[in-house]
Amino acid sequence: AQSVTQPDIHITVSEGASLELRCNYSYGATPYLFWYVQSPGQGLQLLLKYFSGDTLVQGIKGFEAEFKRSQSSFNLRKPSVHWSDAAEYFCAVGHFYGGSQGNLIFGKGTKLSVKP
Amino acid sequence: NAGVTQTPKFQVLKTGQSMTLQCAQDMNHEYMSWYRQDPGMGLRLIHYSVGAGITDQGEVPNGYNVSRSTTEDFPLRLLSAAPSQTSVYFCASSYSDRVKPLHFGNGTRLTVT
C-alpha cells in the first residue's frame, strides 16, 4: 500500500540553525513528491516538488529537498531557520496516470518550533 | 485571482443536523478534492472529482456526499452530522492533464456537538 511516513512529530530548532525534516515513502511506481507548509489557521502552501530530473530541488523561502530513490526518502532542508518558519510541514506523494491527476497521499506532518 | 474559496470558515452543528460546505475555484481546474485534517492524522482524502459530472470516493467517504455540476464548484454535504466529523476540512484543486501541485483553500473548522 502507498504510504508516507514523517518520523518526527515535533522538532524544535534554534533560530539560525540548520533544519532537516524527514520523509519516507512507500510507492510502487515512480513517485511525484511534494512538501507543503501550513501556518496556523491557514491552508497548505506548496514549498517544492519533485517530478523527475535533478534529485536536488529548490523551493520557496530558501528550502530544498533531495530525492533518494535507494532510501525512498525526500528530506526537506534549510541551512538557516528563521522564526517565521515555525509551522507544520507535510510531505506528500502522488503519481500521474492515464491522463488524470492521481490523488496525493499525505504524511501526518512535522510541527516545527523555532527558539529565539 | 481568488484561487480556492471555502465557506463558511467556522461552523457548529448539533448531532444529526445536515449542512453543506462550499468550495469554489476560479482557476478552471478539472481536479477538485476534499480532505479532512485531524490532529496527528495528517490529511485524509474524503472525495474527489476529475471533472464536472465525475466524482469518486477517497479514503474516508462515509457520512459525506459530493456532486460536481460545474467545473468551479465542489460542495461537500454532511448528511447527518456526528461528533466524529468534528474536524478541519480543506478543499483543493489542480489541473488534471499532468501532475500539478494542489491549490488549497483556507479550510472550514467544523464542530459537531
Short mmCIF file of C-alpha atoms in Angstrom, two decimals:
data_model
loop_
_atom_site.label_atom_id
_atom_site.label_comp_id
_atom_site.label_asym_id
_atom_site.label_seq_id
_atom_site.Cartn_x
_atom_site.Cartn_y
_atom_site.Cartn_z
CA ALA A 1 0.00 0.00 0.00
CA GLN A 2 1.10 3.52 -0.70
CA SER A 3 2.16 5.46 2.35
CA VAL A 4 4.16 8.41 3.53
CA THR A 5 5.98 8.49 6.85
CA GLN A 6 7.22 11.55 8.64
CA PRO A 7 9.04 10.09 11.65
CA ASP A 8 9.25 13.31 13.65
CA ILE A 9 6.02 14.68 15.09
CA HIS A 10 7.60 17.79 16.59
CA ILE A 11 11.04 19.38 16.12
CA THR A 12 12.47 22.41 17.88
CA VAL A 13 15.48 24.26 16.45
CA SER A 14 17.19 27.50 17.34
CA GLU A 15 16.89 30.43 15.00
CA GLY A 16 19.83 30.40 12.60
CA ALA A 17 20.41 26.66 12.96
CA SER A 18 20.07 24.24 10.10
CA LEU A 19 16.98 22.10 9.62
CA GLU A 20 16.23 18.71 8.15
CA LEU A 21 12.74 17.23 8.14
CA ARG A 22 12.50 13.58 7.19
CA CYS A 23 10.07 11.95 4.80
CA ASN A 24 9.97 8.33 3.67
CA TYR A 25 7.52 6.91 1.20
CA SER A 26 6.31 3.54 0.04
CA TYR A 27 5.20 3.58 -3.56
CA GLY A 28 5.11 1.06 -6.37
CA ALA A 29 5.62 3.43 -9.28
CA THR A 30 7.83 6.43 -9.89
CA PRO A 31 6.58 8.91 -7.34
CA TYR A 32 5.88 12.57 -7.59
CA LEU A 33 6.87 14.18 -4.32
CA PHE A 34 5.81 17.38 -2.63
CA TRP A 35 6.44 19.37 0.52
CA TYR A 36 3.74 21.68 1.83
CA VAL A 37 3.78 24.12 4.74
CA GLN A 38 0.82 25.10 6.88
CA SER A 39 0.81 28.15 9.11
CA PRO A 40 -1.73 28.21 11.97
CA GLY A 41 -5.27 28.74 10.72
CA GLN A 42 -4.22 28.61 7.09
CA GLY A 43 -4.40 26.21 4.21
CA LEU A 44 -1.40 24.38 2.81
CA GLN A 45 1.13 26.17 0.65
CA LEU A 46 3.44 24.35 -1.75
CA LEU A 47 7.14 24.63 -0.84
CA LEU A 48 8.61 22.48 -3.58
CA LYS A 49 8.01 19.48 -5.79
CA TYR A 50 9.94 16.69 -7.47
CA PHE A 51 8.73 15.11 -10.68
CA SER A 52 11.90 13.95 -12.44
CA GLY A 53 15.42 15.03 -13.32
CA ASP A 54 17.77 16.61 -10.82
CA THR A 55 17.24 14.94 -7.48
CA LEU A 56 18.00 18.12 -5.53
CA VAL A 57 15.12 20.55 -5.89
CA GLN A 58 14.91 24.12 -4.75
CA GLY A 59 11.76 25.65 -3.36
CA ILE A 60 10.45 28.86 -1.95
CA LYS A 61 11.63 30.52 1.27
CA GLY A 62 15.12 29.01 0.95
CA PHE A 63 14.04 25.38 1.31
CA GLU A 64 15.45 22.48 -0.68
CA ALA A 65 14.80 18.75 -0.75
CA GLU A 66 16.69 15.76 -2.05
CA PHE A 67 15.08 12.71 -3.62
CA LYS A 68 16.95 9.49 -2.81
CA ARG A 69 15.36 6.57 -4.59
CA SER A 70 17.58 3.99 -2.87
CA GLN A 71 16.38 5.19 0.53
CA SER A 72 12.80 6.02 -0.53
CA SER A 73 13.30 9.41 1.05
CA PHE A 74 12.59 13.03 0.23
CA ASN A 75 14.00 15.04 3.12
CA LEU A 76 13.45 18.78 3.42
CA ARG A 77 16.35 21.04 4.39
CA LYS A 78 17.08 24.65 5.15
CA PRO A 79 20.56 25.93 6.05
CA SER A 80 19.43 28.68 8.44
CA VAL A 81 16.00 28.70 10.05
CA HIS A 82 14.08 31.94 10.62
CA TRP A 83 11.44 32.43 13.34
CA SER A 84 8.82 32.79 10.60
CA ASP A 85 9.48 29.18 9.54
CA ALA A 86 7.62 27.92 12.60
CA ALA A 87 4.72 25.96 11.10
CA GLU A 88 3.63 22.43 10.27
CA TYR A 89 5.21 20.68 7.32
CA PHE A 90 3.64 17.94 5.26
CA CYS A 91 5.26 15.57 2.81
CA ALA A 92 3.02 14.13 0.08
CA VAL A 93 3.37 11.59 -2.71
CA GLY A 94 1.32 11.17 -5.87
CA HIS A 95 1.54 9.87 -9.37
CA PHE A 96 0.25 10.60 -12.84
CA TYR A 97 -1.61 8.01 -14.79
CA GLY A 98 -3.89 7.70 -17.75
CA GLY A 99 -4.24 11.42 -18.33
CA SER A 100 -5.64 12.24 -14.93
CA GLN A 101 -4.35 13.59 -11.68
CA GLY A 102 -3.50 10.92 -9.16
CA ASN A 103 -4.62 11.60 -5.61
CA LEU A 104 -1.98 12.82 -3.20
CA ILE A 105 -1.20 10.86 -0.06
CA PHE A 106 -0.03 12.99 2.84
CA GLY A 107 2.19 12.23 5.78
CA LYS A 108 0.97 13.09 9.26
CA GLY A 109 3.07 16.20 9.44
CA THR A 110 6.00 17.57 11.43
CA LYS A 111 5.45 20.60 13.61
CA LEU A 112 8.46 22.92 13.66
CA SER A 113 9.07 25.26 16.59
CA VAL A 114 11.85 27.87 16.44
CA LYS A 115 13.65 29.08 19.56
CA PRO A 116 14.89 32.68 19.57
CA ASN B 1 -7.50 35.87 -8.69
CA ALA B 2 -9.33 34.39 -5.67
CA GLY B 3 -7.95 30.82 -6.01
CA VAL B 4 -9.86 28.29 -3.89
CA THR B 5 -12.59 29.77 -1.70
CA GLN B 6 -14.21 27.84 1.12
CA THR B 7 -17.27 28.89 3.09
CA PRO B 8 -18.04 29.05 5.93
CA LYS B 9 -14.80 29.42 7.89
CA PHE B 10 -16.36 28.11 11.09
CA GLN B 11 -19.48 26.07 11.78
CA VAL B 12 -21.03 24.44 14.83
CA LEU B 13 -23.63 21.72 14.32
CA LYS B 14 -25.68 19.54 16.58
CA THR B 15 -25.59 15.79 16.11
CA GLY B 16 -27.97 14.76 13.35
CA GLN B 17 -28.04 18.10 11.55
CA SER B 18 -27.06 18.35 7.91
CA MET B 19 -25.08 21.02 6.16
CA THR B 20 -23.09 21.78 3.03
CA LEU B 21 -19.52 23.03 2.96
CA GLN B 22 -18.96 25.15 -0.09
CA CYS B 23 -15.85 25.15 -2.29
CA ALA B 24 -15.31 27.24 -5.40
CA GLN B 25 -12.26 27.79 -7.58
CA ASP B 26 -11.69 30.26 -10.39
CA MET B 27 -8.63 28.65 -12.00
CA ASN B 28 -10.53 26.34 -14.38
CA HIS B 29 -9.08 23.32 -12.61
CA GLU B 30 -10.56 19.97 -13.61
CA TYR B 31 -9.49 18.17 -10.43
CA MET B 32 -11.04 19.03 -7.08
CA SER B 33 -10.90 17.22 -3.78
CA TRP B 34 -11.93 17.35 -0.14
CA TYR B 35 -9.62 16.45 2.75
CA ARG B 36 -10.18 16.40 6.45
CA GLN B 37 -7.40 17.22 8.88
CA ASP B 38 -7.34 15.82 12.38
CA PRO B 39 -4.56 16.18 14.98
CA GLY B 40 -1.85 13.59 14.43
CA MET B 41 -3.61 12.17 11.37
CA GLY B 42 -2.41 14.45 8.61
CA LEU B 43 -4.80 14.99 5.72
CA ARG B 44 -7.14 12.24 4.63
CA LEU B 45 -8.97 12.27 1.32
CA ILE B 46 -12.77 12.21 1.54
CA HIS B 47 -13.97 12.57 -2.06
CA TYR B 48 -12.53 13.83 -5.30
CA SER B 49 -13.59 14.77 -8.81
CA VAL B 50 -11.67 14.79 -12.08
CA GLY B 51 -14.25 16.87 -13.91
CA ALA B 52 -17.85 18.04 -13.99
CA GLY B 53 -20.22 15.13 -13.51
CA ILE B 54 -17.49 12.78 -12.22
CA THR B 55 -16.89 12.05 -8.55
CA ASP B 56 -15.26 9.25 -6.63
CA GLN B 57 -14.56 8.19 -3.08
CA GLY B 58 -11.33 8.70 -1.22
CA GLU B 59 -10.03 7.13 1.94
CA VAL B 60 -12.77 8.26 4.37
CA PRO B 61 -16.02 8.86 2.41
CA ASN B 62 -18.61 7.57 4.89
CA GLY B 63 -21.09 10.21 6.04
CA TYR B 64 -20.27 12.61 3.21
CA ASN B 65 -21.73 13.25 -0.23
CA VAL B 66 -20.40 15.31 -3.10
CA SER B 67 -21.54 16.43 -6.52
CA ARG B 68 -19.83 18.31 -9.34
CA SER B 69 -22.33 20.05 -11.58
CA THR B 70 -19.89 22.75 -12.71
CA THR B 71 -16.12 22.98 -13.09
CA GLU B 72 -15.98 25.74 -10.49
CA ASP B 73 -17.92 24.26 -7.57
CA PHE B 74 -17.47 21.13 -5.47
CA PRO B 75 -19.72 21.16 -2.38
CA LEU B 76 -19.36 18.65 0.42
CA ARG B 77 -22.56 17.56 2.17
CA LEU B 78 -22.78 16.12 5.64
CA LEU B 79 -25.99 14.12 5.70
CA SER B 80 -26.38 13.60 9.45
CA ALA B 81 -23.54 15.14 11.43
CA ALA B 82 -21.76 13.09 14.07
CA PRO B 83 -19.18 14.17 16.68
CA SER B 84 -16.60 12.08 14.79
CA GLN B 85 -16.92 14.54 11.93
CA THR B 86 -15.52 17.35 14.06
CA SER B 87 -12.50 18.35 12.02
CA VAL B 88 -10.95 20.95 9.75
CA TYR B 89 -11.98 20.46 6.14
CA PHE B 90 -9.86 21.54 3.19
CA CYS B 91 -10.83 21.80 -0.42
CA ALA B 92 -8.06 21.59 -3.02
CA SER B 93 -7.87 21.78 -6.80
CA SER B 94 -5.42 21.36 -9.66
CA TYR B 95 -5.19 20.72 -13.38
CA SER B 96 -5.73 17.13 -14.47
CA ASP B 97 -3.66 16.82 -17.60
CA ARG B 98 -0.45 16.32 -15.67
CA VAL B 99 0.63 16.19 -12.07
CA LYS B 100 0.23 19.71 -10.81
CA PRO B 101 0.51 20.81 -7.21
CA LEU B 102 -2.74 21.14 -5.32
CA HIS B 103 -4.05 24.61 -4.50
CA PHE B 104 -5.72 24.64 -1.09
CA GLY B 105 -8.47 26.74 0.40
CA ASN B 106 -8.10 28.14 3.91
CA GLY B 107 -10.30 25.49 5.46
CA THR B 108 -13.59 25.16 7.32
CA ARG B 109 -13.42 24.35 11.02
CA LEU B 110 -16.45 22.21 11.91
CA THR B 111 -17.52 21.28 15.42
CA VAL B 112 -20.31 18.77 15.99
CA THR B 113 -21.75 18.69 19.50
#
